[in-house]
Tab-separated table of C-alpha atoms in Angstrom:
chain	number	residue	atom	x	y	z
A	1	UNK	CA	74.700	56.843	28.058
A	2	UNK	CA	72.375	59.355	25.489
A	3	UNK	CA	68.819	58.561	26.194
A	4	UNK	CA	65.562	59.859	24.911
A	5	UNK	CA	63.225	60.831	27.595
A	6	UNK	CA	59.637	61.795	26.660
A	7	UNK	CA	58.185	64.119	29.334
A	8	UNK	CA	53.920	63.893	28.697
A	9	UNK	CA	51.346	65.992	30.662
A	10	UNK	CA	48.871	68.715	29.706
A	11	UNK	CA	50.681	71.012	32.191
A	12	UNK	CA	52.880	72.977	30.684
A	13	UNK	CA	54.461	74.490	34.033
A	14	UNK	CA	55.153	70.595	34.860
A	15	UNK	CA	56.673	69.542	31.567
A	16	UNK	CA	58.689	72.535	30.967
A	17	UNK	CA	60.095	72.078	34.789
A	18	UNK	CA	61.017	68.724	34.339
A	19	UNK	CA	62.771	69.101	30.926
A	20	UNK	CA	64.863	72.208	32.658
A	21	UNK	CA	65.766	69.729	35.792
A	22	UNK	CA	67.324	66.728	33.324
A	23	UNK	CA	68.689	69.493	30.864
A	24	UNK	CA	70.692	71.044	33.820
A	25	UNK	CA	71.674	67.270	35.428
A	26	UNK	CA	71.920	65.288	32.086
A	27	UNK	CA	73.004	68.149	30.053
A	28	UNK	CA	73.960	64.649	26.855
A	29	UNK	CA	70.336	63.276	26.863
A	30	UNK	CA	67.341	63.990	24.965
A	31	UNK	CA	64.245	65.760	26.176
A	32	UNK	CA	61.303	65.688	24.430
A	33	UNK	CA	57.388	66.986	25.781
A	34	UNK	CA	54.100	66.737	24.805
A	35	UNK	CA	51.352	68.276	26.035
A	36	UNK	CA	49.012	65.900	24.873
A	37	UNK	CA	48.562	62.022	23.955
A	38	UNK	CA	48.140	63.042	20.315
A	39	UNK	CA	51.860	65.079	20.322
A	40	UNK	CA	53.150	61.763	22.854
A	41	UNK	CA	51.868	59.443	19.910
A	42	UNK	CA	53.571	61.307	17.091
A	43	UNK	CA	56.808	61.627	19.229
A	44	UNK	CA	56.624	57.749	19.998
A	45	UNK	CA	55.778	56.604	16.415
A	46	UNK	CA	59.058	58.679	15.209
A	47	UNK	CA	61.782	58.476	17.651
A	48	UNK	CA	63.152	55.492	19.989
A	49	UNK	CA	62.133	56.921	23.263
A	50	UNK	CA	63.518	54.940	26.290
A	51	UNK	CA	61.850	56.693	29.065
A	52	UNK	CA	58.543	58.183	29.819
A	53	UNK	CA	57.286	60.263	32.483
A	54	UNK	CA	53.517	59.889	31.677
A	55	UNK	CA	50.816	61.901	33.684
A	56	UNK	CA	47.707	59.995	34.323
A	57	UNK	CA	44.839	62.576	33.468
A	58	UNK	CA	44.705	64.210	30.121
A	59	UNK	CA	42.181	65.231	27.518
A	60	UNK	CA	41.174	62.961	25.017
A	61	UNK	CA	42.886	59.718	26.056
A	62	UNK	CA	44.405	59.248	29.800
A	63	UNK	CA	47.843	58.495	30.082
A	64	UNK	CA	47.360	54.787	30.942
A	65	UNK	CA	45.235	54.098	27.677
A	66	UNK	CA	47.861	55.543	25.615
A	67	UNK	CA	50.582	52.750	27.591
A	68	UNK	CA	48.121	50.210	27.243
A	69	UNK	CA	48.372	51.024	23.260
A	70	UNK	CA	52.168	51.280	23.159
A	71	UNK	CA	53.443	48.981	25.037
A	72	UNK	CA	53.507	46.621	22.178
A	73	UNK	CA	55.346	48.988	19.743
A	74	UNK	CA	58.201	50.430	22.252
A	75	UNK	CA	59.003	47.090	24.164
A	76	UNK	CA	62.199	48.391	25.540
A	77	UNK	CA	60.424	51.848	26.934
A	78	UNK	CA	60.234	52.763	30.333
A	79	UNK	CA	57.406	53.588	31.599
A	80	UNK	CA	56.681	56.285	34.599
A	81	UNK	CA	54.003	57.137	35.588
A	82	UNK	CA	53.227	60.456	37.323
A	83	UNK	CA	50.101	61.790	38.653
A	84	UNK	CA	48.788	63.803	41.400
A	85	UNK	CA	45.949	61.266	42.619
A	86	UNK	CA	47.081	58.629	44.750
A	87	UNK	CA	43.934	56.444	44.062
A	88	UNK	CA	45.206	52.783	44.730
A	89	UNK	CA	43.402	51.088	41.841
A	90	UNK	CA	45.489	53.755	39.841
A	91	UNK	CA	48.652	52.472	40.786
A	92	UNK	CA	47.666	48.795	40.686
A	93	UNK	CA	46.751	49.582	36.969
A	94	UNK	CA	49.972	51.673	35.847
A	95	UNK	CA	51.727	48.469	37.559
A	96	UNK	CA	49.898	45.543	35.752
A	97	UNK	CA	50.284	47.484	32.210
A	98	UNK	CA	54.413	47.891	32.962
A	99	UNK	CA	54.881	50.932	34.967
A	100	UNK	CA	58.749	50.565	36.364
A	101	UNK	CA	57.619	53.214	39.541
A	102	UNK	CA	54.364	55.582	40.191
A	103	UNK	CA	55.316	58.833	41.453
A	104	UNK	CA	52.773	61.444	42.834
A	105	UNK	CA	52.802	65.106	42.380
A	106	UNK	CA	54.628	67.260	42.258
A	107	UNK	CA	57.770	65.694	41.675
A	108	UNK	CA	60.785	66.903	43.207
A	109	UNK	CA	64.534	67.600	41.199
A	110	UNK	CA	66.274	65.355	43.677
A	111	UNK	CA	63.903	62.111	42.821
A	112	UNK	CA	63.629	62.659	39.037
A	113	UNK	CA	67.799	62.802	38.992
A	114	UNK	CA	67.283	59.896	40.850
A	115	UNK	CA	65.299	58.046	38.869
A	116	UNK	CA	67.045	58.819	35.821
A	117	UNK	CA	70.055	57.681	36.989
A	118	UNK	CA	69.102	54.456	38.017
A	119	UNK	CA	67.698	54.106	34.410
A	120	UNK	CA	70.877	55.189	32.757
A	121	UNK	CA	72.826	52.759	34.939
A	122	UNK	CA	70.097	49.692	34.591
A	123	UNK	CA	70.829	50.669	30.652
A	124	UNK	CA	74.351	51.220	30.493
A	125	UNK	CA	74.973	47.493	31.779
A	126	UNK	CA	72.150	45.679	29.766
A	127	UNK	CA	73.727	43.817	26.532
A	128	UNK	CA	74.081	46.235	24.210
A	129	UNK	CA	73.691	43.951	21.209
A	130	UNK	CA	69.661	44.193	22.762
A	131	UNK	CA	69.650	47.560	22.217
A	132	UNK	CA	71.025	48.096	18.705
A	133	UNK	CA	68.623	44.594	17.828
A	134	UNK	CA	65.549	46.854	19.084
A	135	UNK	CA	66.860	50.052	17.039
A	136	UNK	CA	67.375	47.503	14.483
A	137	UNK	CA	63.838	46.496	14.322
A	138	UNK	CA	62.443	49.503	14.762
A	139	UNK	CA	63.685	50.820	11.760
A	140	UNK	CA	62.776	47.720	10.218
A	141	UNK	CA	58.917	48.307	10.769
A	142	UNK	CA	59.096	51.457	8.753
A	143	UNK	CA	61.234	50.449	5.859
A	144	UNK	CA	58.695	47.247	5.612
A	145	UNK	CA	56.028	50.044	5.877
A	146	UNK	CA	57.872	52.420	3.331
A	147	UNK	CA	58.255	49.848	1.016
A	148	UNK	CA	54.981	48.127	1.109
A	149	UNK	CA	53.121	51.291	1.162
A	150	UNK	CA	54.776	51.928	-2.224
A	151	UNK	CA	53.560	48.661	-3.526
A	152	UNK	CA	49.980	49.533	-2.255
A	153	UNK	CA	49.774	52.999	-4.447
A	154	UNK	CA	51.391	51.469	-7.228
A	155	UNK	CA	54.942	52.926	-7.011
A	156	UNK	CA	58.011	51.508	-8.088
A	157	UNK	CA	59.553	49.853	-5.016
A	158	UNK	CA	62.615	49.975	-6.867
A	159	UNK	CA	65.831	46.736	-6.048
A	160	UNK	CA	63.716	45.463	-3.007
A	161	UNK	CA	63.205	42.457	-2.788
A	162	UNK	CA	59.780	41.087	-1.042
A	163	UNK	CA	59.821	37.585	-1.922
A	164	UNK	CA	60.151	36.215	0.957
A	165	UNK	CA	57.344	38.557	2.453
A	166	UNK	CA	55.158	37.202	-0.029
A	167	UNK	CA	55.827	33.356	0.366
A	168	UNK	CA	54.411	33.917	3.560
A	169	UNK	CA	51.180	35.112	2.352
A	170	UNK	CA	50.354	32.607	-0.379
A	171	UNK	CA	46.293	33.818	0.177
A	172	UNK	CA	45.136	36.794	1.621
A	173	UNK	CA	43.016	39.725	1.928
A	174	UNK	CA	43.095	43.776	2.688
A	175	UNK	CA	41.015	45.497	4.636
A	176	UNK	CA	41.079	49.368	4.353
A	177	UNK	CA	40.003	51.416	6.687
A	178	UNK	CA	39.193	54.770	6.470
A	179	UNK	CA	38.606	58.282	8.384
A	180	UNK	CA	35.623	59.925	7.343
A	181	UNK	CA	36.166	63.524	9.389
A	182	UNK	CA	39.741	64.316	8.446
A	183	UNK	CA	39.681	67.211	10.675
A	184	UNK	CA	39.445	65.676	14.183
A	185	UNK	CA	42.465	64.271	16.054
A	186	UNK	CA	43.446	62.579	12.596
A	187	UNK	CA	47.168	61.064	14.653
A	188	UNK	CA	45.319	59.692	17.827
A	189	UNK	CA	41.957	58.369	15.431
A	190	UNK	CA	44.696	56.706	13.137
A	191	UNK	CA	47.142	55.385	16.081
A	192	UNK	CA	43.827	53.661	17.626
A	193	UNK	CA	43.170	52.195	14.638
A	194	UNK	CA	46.319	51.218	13.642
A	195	UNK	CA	46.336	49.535	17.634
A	196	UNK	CA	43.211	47.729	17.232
A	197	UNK	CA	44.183	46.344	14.014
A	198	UNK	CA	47.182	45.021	14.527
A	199	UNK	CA	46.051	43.468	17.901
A	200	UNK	CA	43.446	41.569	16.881
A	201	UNK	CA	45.424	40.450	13.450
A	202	UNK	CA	48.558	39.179	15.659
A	203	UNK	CA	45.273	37.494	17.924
A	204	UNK	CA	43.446	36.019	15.450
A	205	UNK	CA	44.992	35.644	12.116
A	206	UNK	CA	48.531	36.177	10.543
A	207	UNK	CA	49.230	39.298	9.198
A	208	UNK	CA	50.678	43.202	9.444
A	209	UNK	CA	49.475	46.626	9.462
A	210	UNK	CA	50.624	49.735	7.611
A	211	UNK	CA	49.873	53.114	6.882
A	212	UNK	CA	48.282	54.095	2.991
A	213	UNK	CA	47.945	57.438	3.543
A	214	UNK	CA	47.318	60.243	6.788
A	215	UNK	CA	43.449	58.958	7.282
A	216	UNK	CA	43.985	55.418	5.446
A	217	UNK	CA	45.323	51.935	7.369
A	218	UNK	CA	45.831	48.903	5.488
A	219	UNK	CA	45.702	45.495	6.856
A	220	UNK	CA	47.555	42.437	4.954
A	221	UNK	CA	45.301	39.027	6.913
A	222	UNK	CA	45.936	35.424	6.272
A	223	UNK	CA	42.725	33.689	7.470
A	224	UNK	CA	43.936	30.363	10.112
A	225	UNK	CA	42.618	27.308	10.848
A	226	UNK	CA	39.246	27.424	12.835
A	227	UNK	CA	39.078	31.634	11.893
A	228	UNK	CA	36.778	33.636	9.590
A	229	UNK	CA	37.049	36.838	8.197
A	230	UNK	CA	33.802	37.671	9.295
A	231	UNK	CA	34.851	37.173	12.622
A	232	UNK	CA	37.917	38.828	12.538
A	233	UNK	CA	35.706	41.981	10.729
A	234	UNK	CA	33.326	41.818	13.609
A	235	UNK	CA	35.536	42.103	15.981
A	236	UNK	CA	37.002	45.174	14.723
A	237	UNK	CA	34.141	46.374	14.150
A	238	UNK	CA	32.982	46.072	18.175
A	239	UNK	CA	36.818	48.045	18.900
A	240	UNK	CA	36.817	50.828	16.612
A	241	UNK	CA	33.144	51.560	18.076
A	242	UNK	CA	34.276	51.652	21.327
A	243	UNK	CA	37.230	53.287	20.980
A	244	UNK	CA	36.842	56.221	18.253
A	245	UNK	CA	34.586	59.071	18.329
A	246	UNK	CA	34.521	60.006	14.779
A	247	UNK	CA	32.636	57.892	11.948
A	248	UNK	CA	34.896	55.345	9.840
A	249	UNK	CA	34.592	52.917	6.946
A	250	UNK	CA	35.607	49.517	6.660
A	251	UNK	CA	36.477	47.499	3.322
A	252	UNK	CA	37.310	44.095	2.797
A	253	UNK	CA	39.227	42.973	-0.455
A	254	UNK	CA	37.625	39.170	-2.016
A	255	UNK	CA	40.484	36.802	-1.528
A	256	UNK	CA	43.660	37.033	-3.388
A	257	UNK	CA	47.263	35.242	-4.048
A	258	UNK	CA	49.619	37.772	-5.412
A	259	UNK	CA	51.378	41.267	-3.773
A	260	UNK	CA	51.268	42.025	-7.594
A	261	UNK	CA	47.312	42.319	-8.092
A	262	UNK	CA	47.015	44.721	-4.307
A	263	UNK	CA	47.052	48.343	-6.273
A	264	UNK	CA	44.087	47.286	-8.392
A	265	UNK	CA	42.377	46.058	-5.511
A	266	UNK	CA	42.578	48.917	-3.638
A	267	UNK	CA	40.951	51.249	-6.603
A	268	UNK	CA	38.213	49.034	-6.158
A	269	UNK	CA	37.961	49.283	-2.810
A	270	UNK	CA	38.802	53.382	-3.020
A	271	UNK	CA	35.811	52.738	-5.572
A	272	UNK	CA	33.340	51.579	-3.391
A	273	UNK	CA	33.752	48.559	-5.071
A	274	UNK	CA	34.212	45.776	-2.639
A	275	UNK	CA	31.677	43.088	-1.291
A	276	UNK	CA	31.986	44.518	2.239
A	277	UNK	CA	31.683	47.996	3.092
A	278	UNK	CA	30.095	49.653	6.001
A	279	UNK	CA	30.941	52.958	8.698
A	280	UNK	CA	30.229	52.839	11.771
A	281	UNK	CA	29.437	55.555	14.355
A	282	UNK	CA	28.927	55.810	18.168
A	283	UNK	CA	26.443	58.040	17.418
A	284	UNK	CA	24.860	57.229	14.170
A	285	UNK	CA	22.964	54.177	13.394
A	286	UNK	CA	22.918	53.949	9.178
A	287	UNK	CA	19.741	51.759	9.413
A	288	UNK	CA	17.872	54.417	11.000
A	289	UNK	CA	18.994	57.076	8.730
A	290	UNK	CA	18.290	54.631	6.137
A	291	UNK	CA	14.715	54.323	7.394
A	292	UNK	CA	13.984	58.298	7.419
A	293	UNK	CA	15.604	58.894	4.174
A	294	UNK	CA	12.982	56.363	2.979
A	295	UNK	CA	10.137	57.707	4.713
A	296	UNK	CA	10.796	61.145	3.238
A	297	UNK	CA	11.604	59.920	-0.187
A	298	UNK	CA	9.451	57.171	-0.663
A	299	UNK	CA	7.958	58.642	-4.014
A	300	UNK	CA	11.211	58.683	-5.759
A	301	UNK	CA	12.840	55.511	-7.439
A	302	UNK	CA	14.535	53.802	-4.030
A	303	UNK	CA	16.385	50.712	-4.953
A	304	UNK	CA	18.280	49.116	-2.715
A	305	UNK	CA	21.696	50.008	-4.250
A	306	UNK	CA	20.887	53.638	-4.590
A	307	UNK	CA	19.548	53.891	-0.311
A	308	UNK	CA	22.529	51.390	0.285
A	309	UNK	CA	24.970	54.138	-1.076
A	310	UNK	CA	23.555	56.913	0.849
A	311	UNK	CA	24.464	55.182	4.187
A	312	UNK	CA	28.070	53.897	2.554
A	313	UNK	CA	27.007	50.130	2.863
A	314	UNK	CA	27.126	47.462	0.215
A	315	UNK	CA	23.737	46.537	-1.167
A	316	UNK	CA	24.625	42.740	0.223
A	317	UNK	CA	25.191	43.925	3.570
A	318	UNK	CA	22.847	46.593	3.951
A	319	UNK	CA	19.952	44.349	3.165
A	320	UNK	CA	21.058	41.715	5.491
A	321	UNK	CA	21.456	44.777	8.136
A	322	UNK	CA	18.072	46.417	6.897
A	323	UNK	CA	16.265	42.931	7.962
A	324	UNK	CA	17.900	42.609	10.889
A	325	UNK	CA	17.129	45.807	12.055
A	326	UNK	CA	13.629	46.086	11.026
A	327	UNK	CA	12.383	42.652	10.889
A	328	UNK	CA	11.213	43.663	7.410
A	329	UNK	CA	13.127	42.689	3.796
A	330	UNK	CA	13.925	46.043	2.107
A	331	UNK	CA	11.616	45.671	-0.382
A	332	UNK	CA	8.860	44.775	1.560
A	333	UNK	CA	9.378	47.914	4.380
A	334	UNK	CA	9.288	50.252	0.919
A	335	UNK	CA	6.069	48.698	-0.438
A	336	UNK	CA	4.159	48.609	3.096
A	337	UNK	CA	5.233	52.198	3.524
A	338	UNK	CA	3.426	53.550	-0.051
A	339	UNK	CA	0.603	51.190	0.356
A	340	UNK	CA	-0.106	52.485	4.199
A	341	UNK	CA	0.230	56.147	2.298
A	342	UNK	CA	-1.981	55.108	-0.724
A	343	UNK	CA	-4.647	53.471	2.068
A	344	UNK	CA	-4.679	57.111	3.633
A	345	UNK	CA	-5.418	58.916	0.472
A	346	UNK	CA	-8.375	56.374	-0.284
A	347	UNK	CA	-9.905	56.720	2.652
A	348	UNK	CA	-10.269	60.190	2.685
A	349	UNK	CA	-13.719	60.610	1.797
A	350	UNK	CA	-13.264	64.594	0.744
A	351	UNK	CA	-10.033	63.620	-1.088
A	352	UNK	CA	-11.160	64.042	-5.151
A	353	UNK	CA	-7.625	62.783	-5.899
A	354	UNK	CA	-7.884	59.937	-8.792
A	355	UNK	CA	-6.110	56.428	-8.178
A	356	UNK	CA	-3.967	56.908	-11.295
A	357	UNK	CA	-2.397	60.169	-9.310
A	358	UNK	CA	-2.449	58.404	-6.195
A	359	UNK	CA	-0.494	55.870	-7.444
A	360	UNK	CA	2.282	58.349	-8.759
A	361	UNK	CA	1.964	60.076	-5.551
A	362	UNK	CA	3.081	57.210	-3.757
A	363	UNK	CA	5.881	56.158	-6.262
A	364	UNK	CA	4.297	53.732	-8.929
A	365	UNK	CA	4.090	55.237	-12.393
A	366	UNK	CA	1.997	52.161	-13.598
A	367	UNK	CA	-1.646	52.205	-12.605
A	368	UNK	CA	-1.923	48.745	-13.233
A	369	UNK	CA	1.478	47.455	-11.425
A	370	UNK	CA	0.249	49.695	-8.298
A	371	UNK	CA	-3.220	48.202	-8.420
A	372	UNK	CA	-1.686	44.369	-8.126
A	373	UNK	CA	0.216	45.149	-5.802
A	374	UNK	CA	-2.286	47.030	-3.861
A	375	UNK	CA	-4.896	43.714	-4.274
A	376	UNK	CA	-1.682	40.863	-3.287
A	377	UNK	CA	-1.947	43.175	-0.010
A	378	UNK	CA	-5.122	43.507	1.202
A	379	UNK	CA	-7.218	41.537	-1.324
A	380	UNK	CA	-9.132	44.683	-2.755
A	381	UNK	CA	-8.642	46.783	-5.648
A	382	UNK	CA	-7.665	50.337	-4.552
A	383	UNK	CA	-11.205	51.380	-6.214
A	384	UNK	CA	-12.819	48.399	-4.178
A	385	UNK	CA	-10.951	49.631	-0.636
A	386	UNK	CA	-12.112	53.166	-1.396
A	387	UNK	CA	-15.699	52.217	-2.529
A	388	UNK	CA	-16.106	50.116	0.611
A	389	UNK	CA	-14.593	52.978	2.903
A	390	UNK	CA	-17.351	55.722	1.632
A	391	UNK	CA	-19.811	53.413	2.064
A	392	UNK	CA	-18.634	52.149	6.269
A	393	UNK	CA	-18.644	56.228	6.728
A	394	UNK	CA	-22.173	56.969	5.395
């Protein structure tokens, strides 16, 4: 029987041995390596792979995260897994997620013939019919993807008919989501997303997943009975954190009812357009970079769509955000800030500056809208606070 076996480990001495021993004793299968899960995940997205010898360690990713991902999309893989720490909890783990054996290092010729063998007989006698219906829907996935990302830029889709696909979805919405660094482990960032995505669609809504473009995934969701969007955004959300390293943006499409009206859509969301838009970062928190963009350019004309942009957030949500996070409306947190810097100038007894220029200083070009708001604050007149500062200091 011709198989496809998918050697992965960061050695090269191991991977390159191991292709040479089933080359030499299964001279009519396929041998494929990778020497990392990024180069596993391309291999696995692109060909049917029935067996994998999968080391345990690697950079980036270990080998048991990257199972735990694809076990969903290669349902007829075997997995192996092969590692040279014979930690218990490791095996017990490699076992729950599927693991047909767990083999510690180094591997010898006469067990990996073995092994393969038994596969290739274990296949050989399975009903056929299973296998060509799991080729059969594996190329399925990517016409369905070829097709429908087609639709999504625009693009004739040509004598194909999706009618069917969209009676299914009589109401829906997108949600886009984006790479920002296009330069870091672009196939791993996009195969966790694409992971998370589809797992918590299949969990909590109705729905698919496809790619729009190398740093782009597009999700098609049909809100259920006792679900929200929000919730289903949230959740995502609390994955992506956890699982990527690199920043990302999320956009959600309003509500719609026809495949026809999803190009437009997009350019809005491409646009910036859309009622929900946020990144997220492990390491960045837009809120606080919000806050010191603020404090160092609280002079200038800040309005909440123009600091809402800067951090990639919707005005909507980054005010609801802003609160939450400071405990102070926008508007209020920019006001306190220019008074607190106005109060400073005031008090300054050797300060000759004159309230009109204080009052640009600060950000108001109007004298007399800086001097109500001043009074609503503190229930003085910025002449009366300064006039009643001098005279405490004497």
């Amino acid at each position: 029987m011709l198989m496809n076996i998918l050697v992965v480990d960061d050695e090269k001495v191991i991977r390159e041995g191991m292709k040479r021993t089933i080359r030499q004793s299964f001279p009519h299968m396929n041998t494929y390596t990778a020497g990392s899960v990024q180069e596993a995940i391309t291999i696995l997205r692109s060909c049917h792979i029935h067996v994998v010898f999968l080391d345990i360690l690697m950079p980036g990713m270990t080998g048991l995260e990257l199972m735990e991902k694809m076990r969903k999309s290669n349902l007829n893989t075997k997995w192996i897994v092969i590692s040279a720490h014979s930690d218990f909890t490791f095996a017990q783990q490699a076992l729950r997620l599927g693991a047909i054996d767990y083999i510690l290092k180094p591997i010898g010729k006469s067990k990996l013939n073995e092994i393969i063998a038994a596969i290739e007989y274990e296949l050989s006698n399975e009903e056929p019919r299973a296998s060509d219906t799991s080729m059969l829907d594996f190329n399925l996935k990517y016409l369905r993807e070829a097709v429908f990302q087609r639709l999504a830029h625009g693009l004739d889709i040509g004598r194909f008919d999706i009618s069917k696909l969209e009676e299914s979805f009589p109401h829906f919405l997108l949600m886009l989501i984006r790479l920002k660094d296009k330069e870091k482990d672009v196939t791993i960032n996009h195969f966790i997303i694409e992971n998370v995505l589809t797992e918590i669609i299949e969990e909590q809504a109705k729905g698919f997943v496809v790619s729009f473009d190398p740093f782009s995934l597009l999700g098609v969701v049909s809100i259920q009975d006792g679900q929200s969007m929000r919730g289903i955004e949230l959740k995502v959300r609390q994955h992506l954190d956890r699982y990527l390293k690199v920043a990302y943006q999320v956009q959600v499409s309003d509500m719609l009812n026809q495949f026809k009206s999803i190009p437009f859509e997009i350019s809005k969301l491409q646009k910036g357009e859309s009622h929900v838009a946020f990144i997220l970062n492990k390491n960045e928190d837009q809120i606080d970079i919000a806050v010191q963009y603020i404090k160092n350019n609280f002079r200038e004309n800040l309005s909440l769509e123009k600091v809402a942009s800067i951090v990639y957030l919707s005005p909507i949500y980054f005010s609801q955000l802003f609160k939450l996070k400071t405990g102070t409306g926008y508007k209020d947190y920019v006001i306190q800030l220019r008074l607190e810097q106005a109060k400073q100038l005031l008090a300054n007894s050797q300060s000759k500056i004159s309230i009109t220029e204080i009052a640009e200083y600060v950000g108001y070009q109007d004298i007399r809208h800086f001097t109500q708001v001043f009074r609503k604050k503190y229930q003085l007149t910025p002449s009366q606070f300064r006039t009643r500062n001098q005279e405490e200091t004497v």
